[in-house]
């Protein structure tokens, strides 16, 4: 992993409420790694990229939507490593590419658009994959969001950079739960891993963790009421929280994942979920490029 992890900082947040409650709150700024491959993505992709570099085909295929942090991170890492990358994009080809897809293309990723209907379960559909191999030759396949055991093992590398023994609670936003699985794989006894799903009705976290190779005795605590209506949905309240959080801390957060995580953590600090003496670490999983989908002027950063 040679993109600089040196730039990661641990920012301590201090305010009266935290002082009163005797709680320490820090943010692991994985977003500072790199603009294109920020946050958790570089970790989740680590072993896929290694595997691809060892292969003779040096070609990788992955999947995502028009604003996918995963797609752009993959495109960037592949361009760095001399790997040919293909991105299978959910939905019809638009007249104008989203800023995310335009960036993927600039980085050399070849985009193929497929209808939403065909996209469902595409990454696990053996016939479709065989068809792609006929067209593109052999390749390394990365499921959407890196959602498999290889992705979870990569995500567990996050625990090597955050000195987890210092923290009583480690919090992360949850999309596919691959990052969550990585944290759980290396969690310390007596340490709580807190999951904040950004999708509505995400009731299958235990099944997902099982699929990702996490032992049943390693369970997260789930703060489940902070999806704000569903994936990529947001409210005025969330936007205003993002702005006030930035004013307070000078830390930018993204509207799809990290804003919902921080809102949930603040809410649970207020309602005294965390005991006095807690040492909370929130993982800033990046994704700031997604904020460009908001109208200009919505955010103050
Ligand atoms: C992709 C992403 C996540 C979700 O990670 P999973 O491993 O899919 O749960 C969280 N935060 C950000 C900023 C992301 O881009």
PDB file of N, CA, C and O in Angstrom, residues 41 69 172-177 180 195-203 205 222-234 238 254-264 285:
ATOM      1  N   UNK A  41     -11.628   2.740   0.880  1.00  0.00           N
ATOM      2  CA  UNK A  41     -11.543   2.022  -0.398  1.00  0.00           C
ATOM      3  C   UNK A  41     -10.149   1.469  -0.685  1.00  0.00           C
ATOM      4  O   UNK A  41     -10.019   0.361  -1.197  1.00  0.00           O
ATOM      5  N   UNK A  69     -18.043   5.977  -5.056  1.00  0.00           N
ATOM      6  CA  UNK A  69     -16.684   6.195  -4.551  1.00  0.00           C
ATOM      7  C   UNK A  69     -15.809   4.991  -4.880  1.00  0.00           C
ATOM      8  O   UNK A  69     -14.609   5.118  -5.107  1.00  0.00           O
ATOM      9  N   UNK A 172     -18.248   3.126  12.453  1.00  0.00           N
ATOM     10  CA  UNK A 172     -18.165   3.265  10.998  1.00  0.00           C
ATOM     11  C   UNK A 172     -19.546   3.297  10.366  1.00  0.00           C
ATOM     12  O   UNK A 172     -20.486   2.670  10.872  1.00  0.00           O
ATOM     13  N   UNK A 173     -19.647   4.020   9.253  1.00  0.00           N
ATOM     14  CA  UNK A 173     -20.853   3.962   8.427  1.00  0.00           C
ATOM     15  C   UNK A 173     -20.852   2.631   7.685  1.00  0.00           C
ATOM     16  O   UNK A 173     -19.787   2.058   7.426  1.00  0.00           O
ATOM     17  N   UNK A 174     -22.041   2.149   7.351  1.00  0.00           N
ATOM     18  CA  UNK A 174     -22.162   0.842   6.698  1.00  0.00           C
ATOM     19  C   UNK A 174     -22.923   0.936   5.382  1.00  0.00           C
ATOM     20  O   UNK A 174     -24.049   1.438   5.343  1.00  0.00           O
ATOM     21  N   UNK A 175     -22.252   0.460   4.303  1.00  0.00           N
ATOM     22  CA  UNK A 175     -22.924   0.310   3.010  1.00  0.00           C
ATOM     23  C   UNK A 175     -23.124  -1.178   2.748  1.00  0.00           C
ATOM     24  O   UNK A 175     -24.187  -1.736   2.992  1.00  0.00           O
ATOM     25  N   UNK A 176     -22.044  -1.828   2.290  1.00  0.00           N
ATOM     26  CA  UNK A 176     -22.109  -3.287   2.093  1.00  0.00           C
ATOM     27  C   UNK A 176     -21.776  -4.065   3.359  1.00  0.00           C
ATOM     28  O   UNK A 176     -21.941  -5.268   3.407  1.00  0.00           O
ATOM     29  N   UNK A 177     -21.217  -3.388   4.369  1.00  0.00           N
ATOM     30  CA  UNK A 177     -20.752  -3.978   5.639  1.00  0.00           C
ATOM     31  C   UNK A 177     -19.370  -4.620   5.528  1.00  0.00           C
ATOM     32  O   UNK A 177     -18.903  -5.264   6.469  1.00  0.00           O
ATOM     33  N   UNK A 180     -17.091  -2.764   8.008  1.00  0.00           N
ATOM     34  CA  UNK A 180     -17.494  -3.202   9.344  1.00  0.00           C
ATOM     35  C   UNK A 180     -16.898  -4.582   9.648  1.00  0.00           C
ATOM     36  O   UNK A 180     -16.356  -4.809  10.732  1.00  0.00           O
ATOM     37  N   UNK A 195     -21.895   0.230  14.282  1.00  0.00           N
ATOM     38  CA  UNK A 195     -22.233   0.277  12.863  1.00  0.00           C
ATOM     39  C   UNK A 195     -23.386   1.236  12.644  1.00  0.00           C
ATOM     40  O   UNK A 195     -24.399   1.161  13.340  1.00  0.00           O
ATOM     41  N   UNK A 196     -23.252   2.131  11.659  1.00  0.00           N
ATOM     42  CA  UNK A 196     -24.342   3.029  11.310  1.00  0.00           C
ATOM     43  C   UNK A 196     -24.730   2.776   9.850  1.00  0.00           C
ATOM     44  O   UNK A 196     -24.083   3.271   8.930  1.00  0.00           O
ATOM     45  N   UNK A 197     -25.791   1.983   9.637  1.00  0.00           N
ATOM     46  CA  UNK A 197     -26.218   1.705   8.252  1.00  0.00           C
ATOM     47  C   UNK A 197     -26.757   2.969   7.591  1.00  0.00           C
ATOM     48  O   UNK A 197     -27.486   3.733   8.225  1.00  0.00           O
ATOM     49  N   UNK A 198     -26.404   3.174   6.336  1.00  0.00           N
ATOM     50  CA  UNK A 198     -26.894   4.344   5.599  1.00  0.00           C
ATOM     51  C   UNK A 198     -28.034   3.955   4.663  1.00  0.00           C
ATOM     52  O   UNK A 198     -28.525   4.776   3.899  1.00  0.00           O
ATOM     53  N   UNK A 199     -28.429   2.704   4.711  1.00  0.00           N
ATOM     54  CA  UNK A 199     -29.573   2.235   3.931  1.00  0.00           C
ATOM     55  C   UNK A 199     -30.750   1.979   4.867  1.00  0.00           C
ATOM     56  O   UNK A 199     -30.552   1.644   6.037  1.00  0.00           O
ATOM     57  N   UNK A 200     -31.930   2.124   4.318  1.00  0.00           N
ATOM     58  CA  UNK A 200     -33.145   1.893   5.081  1.00  0.00           C
ATOM     59  C   UNK A 200     -33.358   0.390   5.266  1.00  0.00           C
ATOM     60  O   UNK A 200     -33.051  -0.390   4.365  1.00  0.00           O
ATOM     61  N   UNK A 201     -33.897   0.004   6.407  1.00  0.00           N
ATOM     62  CA  UNK A 201     -34.234  -1.402   6.659  1.00  0.00           C
ATOM     63  C   UNK A 201     -33.101  -2.366   6.371  1.00  0.00           C
ATOM     64  O   UNK A 201     -33.292  -3.380   5.701  1.00  0.00           O
ATOM     65  N   UNK A 202     -31.916  -2.053   6.810  1.00  0.00           N
ATOM     66  CA  UNK A 202     -30.802  -2.969   6.576  1.00  0.00           C
ATOM     67  C   UNK A 202     -30.824  -4.009   7.696  1.00  0.00           C
ATOM     68  O   UNK A 202     -30.173  -3.860   8.718  1.00  0.00           O
ATOM     69  N   UNK A 203     -31.605  -5.064   7.482  1.00  0.00           N
ATOM     70  CA  UNK A 203     -31.823  -6.035   8.547  1.00  0.00           C
ATOM     71  C   UNK A 203     -30.922  -7.263   8.412  1.00  0.00           C
ATOM     72  O   UNK A 203     -30.954  -8.154   9.249  1.00  0.00           O
ATOM     73  N   UNK A 205     -27.538  -7.501   8.401  1.00  0.00           N
ATOM     74  CA  UNK A 205     -26.130  -7.346   8.774  1.00  0.00           C
ATOM     75  C   UNK A 205     -25.520  -8.657   9.301  1.00  0.00           C
ATOM     76  O   UNK A 205     -24.420  -9.023   8.876  1.00  0.00           O
ATOM     77  N   UNK A 222     -25.508  -1.833  16.524  1.00  0.00           N
ATOM     78  CA  UNK A 222     -26.020  -1.132  15.345  1.00  0.00           C
ATOM     79  C   UNK A 222     -26.893   0.051  15.766  1.00  0.00           C
ATOM     80  O   UNK A 222     -27.852  -0.129  16.516  1.00  0.00           O
ATOM     81  N   UNK A 223     -26.525   1.243  15.323  1.00  0.00           N
ATOM     82  CA  UNK A 223     -27.397   2.417  15.481  1.00  0.00           C
ATOM     83  C   UNK A 223     -28.204   2.501  14.189  1.00  0.00           C
ATOM     84  O   UNK A 223     -27.702   2.993  13.171  1.00  0.00           O
ATOM     85  N   UNK A 224     -29.445   2.010  14.223  1.00  0.00           N
ATOM     86  CA  UNK A 224     -30.113   1.763  12.935  1.00  0.00           C
ATOM     87  C   UNK A 224     -31.043   2.865  12.450  1.00  0.00           C
ATOM     88  O   UNK A 224     -31.579   2.772  11.367  1.00  0.00           O
ATOM     89  N   UNK A 225     -31.213   3.920  13.213  1.00  0.00           N
ATOM     90  CA  UNK A 225     -32.220   4.905  12.802  1.00  0.00           C
ATOM     91  C   UNK A 225     -31.654   6.179  12.197  1.00  0.00           C
ATOM     92  O   UNK A 225     -32.222   7.253  12.336  1.00  0.00           O
ATOM     93  N   UNK A 226     -30.545   6.050  11.510  1.00  0.00           N
ATOM     94  CA  UNK A 226     -29.880   7.255  10.991  1.00  0.00           C
ATOM     95  C   UNK A 226     -29.657   7.192   9.484  1.00  0.00           C
ATOM     96  O   UNK A 226     -28.681   7.725   8.975  1.00  0.00           O
ATOM     97  N   UNK A 227     -30.574   6.539   8.763  1.00  0.00           N
ATOM     98  CA  UNK A 227     -30.410   6.435   7.302  1.00  0.00           C
ATOM     99  C   UNK A 227     -30.994   7.651   6.583  1.00  0.00           C
ATOM    100  O   UNK A 227     -30.770   7.842   5.404  1.00  0.00           O
ATOM    101  N   UNK A 228     -31.753   8.495   7.297  1.00  0.00           N
ATOM    102  CA  UNK A 228     -32.328   9.726   6.716  1.00  0.00           C
ATOM    103  C   UNK A 228     -33.134   9.452   5.450  1.00  0.00           C
ATOM    104  O   UNK A 228     -33.028  10.191   4.467  1.00  0.00           O
ATOM    105  N   UNK A 229     -33.863   8.350   5.465  1.00  0.00           N
ATOM    106  CA  UNK A 229     -34.747   8.074   4.329  1.00  0.00           C
ATOM    107  C   UNK A 229     -34.209   7.033   3.369  1.00  0.00           C
ATOM    108  O   UNK A 229     -34.935   6.529   2.531  1.00  0.00           O
ATOM    109  N   UNK A 230     -32.933   6.720   3.460  1.00  0.00           N
ATOM    110  CA  UNK A 230     -32.381   5.682   2.589  1.00  0.00           C
ATOM    111  C   UNK A 230     -31.051   6.093   1.979  1.00  0.00           C
ATOM    112  O   UNK A 230     -30.534   7.176   2.254  1.00  0.00           O
ATOM    113  N   UNK A 231     -30.539   5.236   1.125  1.00  0.00           N
ATOM    114  CA  UNK A 231     -29.214   5.433   0.545  1.00  0.00           C
ATOM    115  C   UNK A 231     -29.147   6.731  -0.264  1.00  0.00           C
ATOM    116  O   UNK A 231     -29.978   6.965  -1.151  1.00  0.00           O
ATOM    117  N   UNK A 232     -28.182   7.573   0.069  1.00  0.00           N
ATOM    118  CA  UNK A 232     -27.954   8.866  -0.598  1.00  0.00           C
ATOM    119  C   UNK A 232     -29.101   9.867  -0.398  1.00  0.00           C
ATOM    120  O   UNK A 232     -29.089  10.951  -0.964  1.00  0.00           O
ATOM    121  N   UNK A 233     -30.097   9.489   0.390  1.00  0.00           N
ATOM    122  CA  UNK A 233     -31.167  10.439   0.725  1.00  0.00           C
ATOM    123  C   UNK A 233     -30.655  11.348   1.846  1.00  0.00           C
ATOM    124  O   UNK A 233     -29.831  10.940   2.654  1.00  0.00           O
ATOM    125  N   UNK A 234     -31.166  12.559   1.860  1.00  0.00           N
ATOM    126  CA  UNK A 234     -30.753  13.461   2.931  1.00  0.00           C
ATOM    127  C   UNK A 234     -31.837  14.475   3.207  1.00  0.00           C
ATOM    128  O   UNK A 234     -32.761  14.632   2.411  1.00  0.00           O
ATOM    129  N   UNK A 238     -29.837  17.195   8.004  1.00  0.00           N
ATOM    130  CA  UNK A 238     -28.528  16.558   7.819  1.00  0.00           C
ATOM    131  C   UNK A 238     -27.528  17.546   7.205  1.00  0.00           C
ATOM    132  O   UNK A 238     -26.387  17.646   7.640  1.00  0.00           O
ATOM    133  N   UNK A 254     -19.023  13.672   4.284  1.00  0.00           N
ATOM    134  CA  UNK A 254     -19.802  13.457   3.052  1.00  0.00           C
ATOM    135  C   UNK A 254     -21.250  13.139   3.383  1.00  0.00           C
ATOM    136  O   UNK A 254     -21.545  12.581   4.444  1.00  0.00           O
ATOM    137  N   UNK A 255     -22.133  13.455   2.449  1.00  0.00           N
ATOM    138  CA  UNK A 255     -23.564  13.351   2.767  1.00  0.00           C
ATOM    139  C   UNK A 255     -24.105  11.933   2.753  1.00  0.00           C
ATOM    140  O   UNK A 255     -25.131  11.657   3.362  1.00  0.00           O
ATOM    141  N   UNK A 256     -23.412  11.012   2.068  1.00  0.00           N
ATOM    142  CA  UNK A 256     -23.953   9.654   1.939  1.00  0.00           C
ATOM    143  C   UNK A 256     -23.608   8.779   3.153  1.00  0.00           C
ATOM    144  O   UNK A 256     -24.424   7.973   3.593  1.00  0.00           O
ATOM    145  N   UNK A 257     -22.409   8.948   3.671  1.00  0.00           N
ATOM    146  CA  UNK A 257     -21.946   8.036   4.714  1.00  0.00           C
ATOM    147  C   UNK A 257     -21.548   8.732   6.027  1.00  0.00           C
ATOM    148  O   UNK A 257     -22.154   8.525   7.069  1.00  0.00           O
ATOM    149  N   UNK A 258     -20.492   9.545   5.951  1.00  0.00           N
ATOM    150  CA  UNK A 258     -19.885   9.997   7.209  1.00  0.00           C
ATOM    151  C   UNK A 258     -20.754  11.020   7.953  1.00  0.00           C
ATOM    152  O   UNK A 258     -20.680  11.111   9.179  1.00  0.00           O
ATOM    153  N   UNK A 259     -21.597  11.773   7.221  1.00  0.00           N
ATOM    154  CA  UNK A 259     -22.493  12.709   7.911  1.00  0.00           C
ATOM    155  C   UNK A 259     -23.494  11.934   8.768  1.00  0.00           C
ATOM    156  O   UNK A 259     -23.788  12.311   9.902  1.00  0.00           O
ATOM    157  N   UNK A 260     -24.011  10.838   8.227  1.00  0.00           N
ATOM    158  CA  UNK A 260     -24.984  10.032   8.973  1.00  0.00           C
ATOM    159  C   UNK A 260     -24.321   9.380  10.186  1.00  0.00           C
ATOM    160  O   UNK A 260     -24.912   9.287  11.266  1.00  0.00           O
ATOM    161  N   UNK A 261     -23.072   8.946   9.997  1.00  0.00           N
ATOM    162  CA  UNK A 261     -22.334   8.369  11.137  1.00  0.00           C
ATOM    163  C   UNK A 261     -22.149   9.407  12.240  1.00  0.00           C
ATOM    164  O   UNK A 261     -22.450   9.148  13.420  1.00  0.00           O
ATOM    165  N   UNK A 262     -21.659  10.604  11.877  1.00  0.00           N
ATOM    166  CA  UNK A 262     -21.370  11.606  12.908  1.00  0.00           C
ATOM    167  C   UNK A 262     -22.653  12.087  13.586  1.00  0.00           C
ATOM    168  O   UNK A 262     -22.680  12.310  14.790  1.00  0.00           O
ATOM    169  N   UNK A 263     -23.720  12.215  12.795  1.00  0.00           N
ATOM    170  CA  UNK A 263     -25.007  12.610  13.380  1.00  0.00           C
ATOM    171  C   UNK A 263     -25.433  11.579  14.430  1.00  0.00           C
ATOM    172  O   UNK A 263     -25.843  11.927  15.541  1.00  0.00           O
ATOM    173  N   UNK A 264     -25.310  10.301  14.067  1.00  0.00           N
ATOM    174  CA  UNK A 264     -25.709   9.214  14.975  1.00  0.00           C
ATOM    175  C   UNK A 264     -24.860   9.225  16.247  1.00  0.00           C
ATOM    176  O   UNK A 264     -25.377   9.043  17.354  1.00  0.00           O
ATOM    177  N   UNK A 285     -14.421   7.574   6.564  1.00  0.00           N
ATOM    178  CA  UNK A 285     -14.191   6.668   5.448  1.00  0.00           C
ATOM    179  C   UNK A 285     -14.106   7.387   4.098  1.00  0.00           C
ATOM    180  O   UNK A 285     -14.110   6.738   3.047  1.00  0.00           O
TER     181      UNK A 285
END
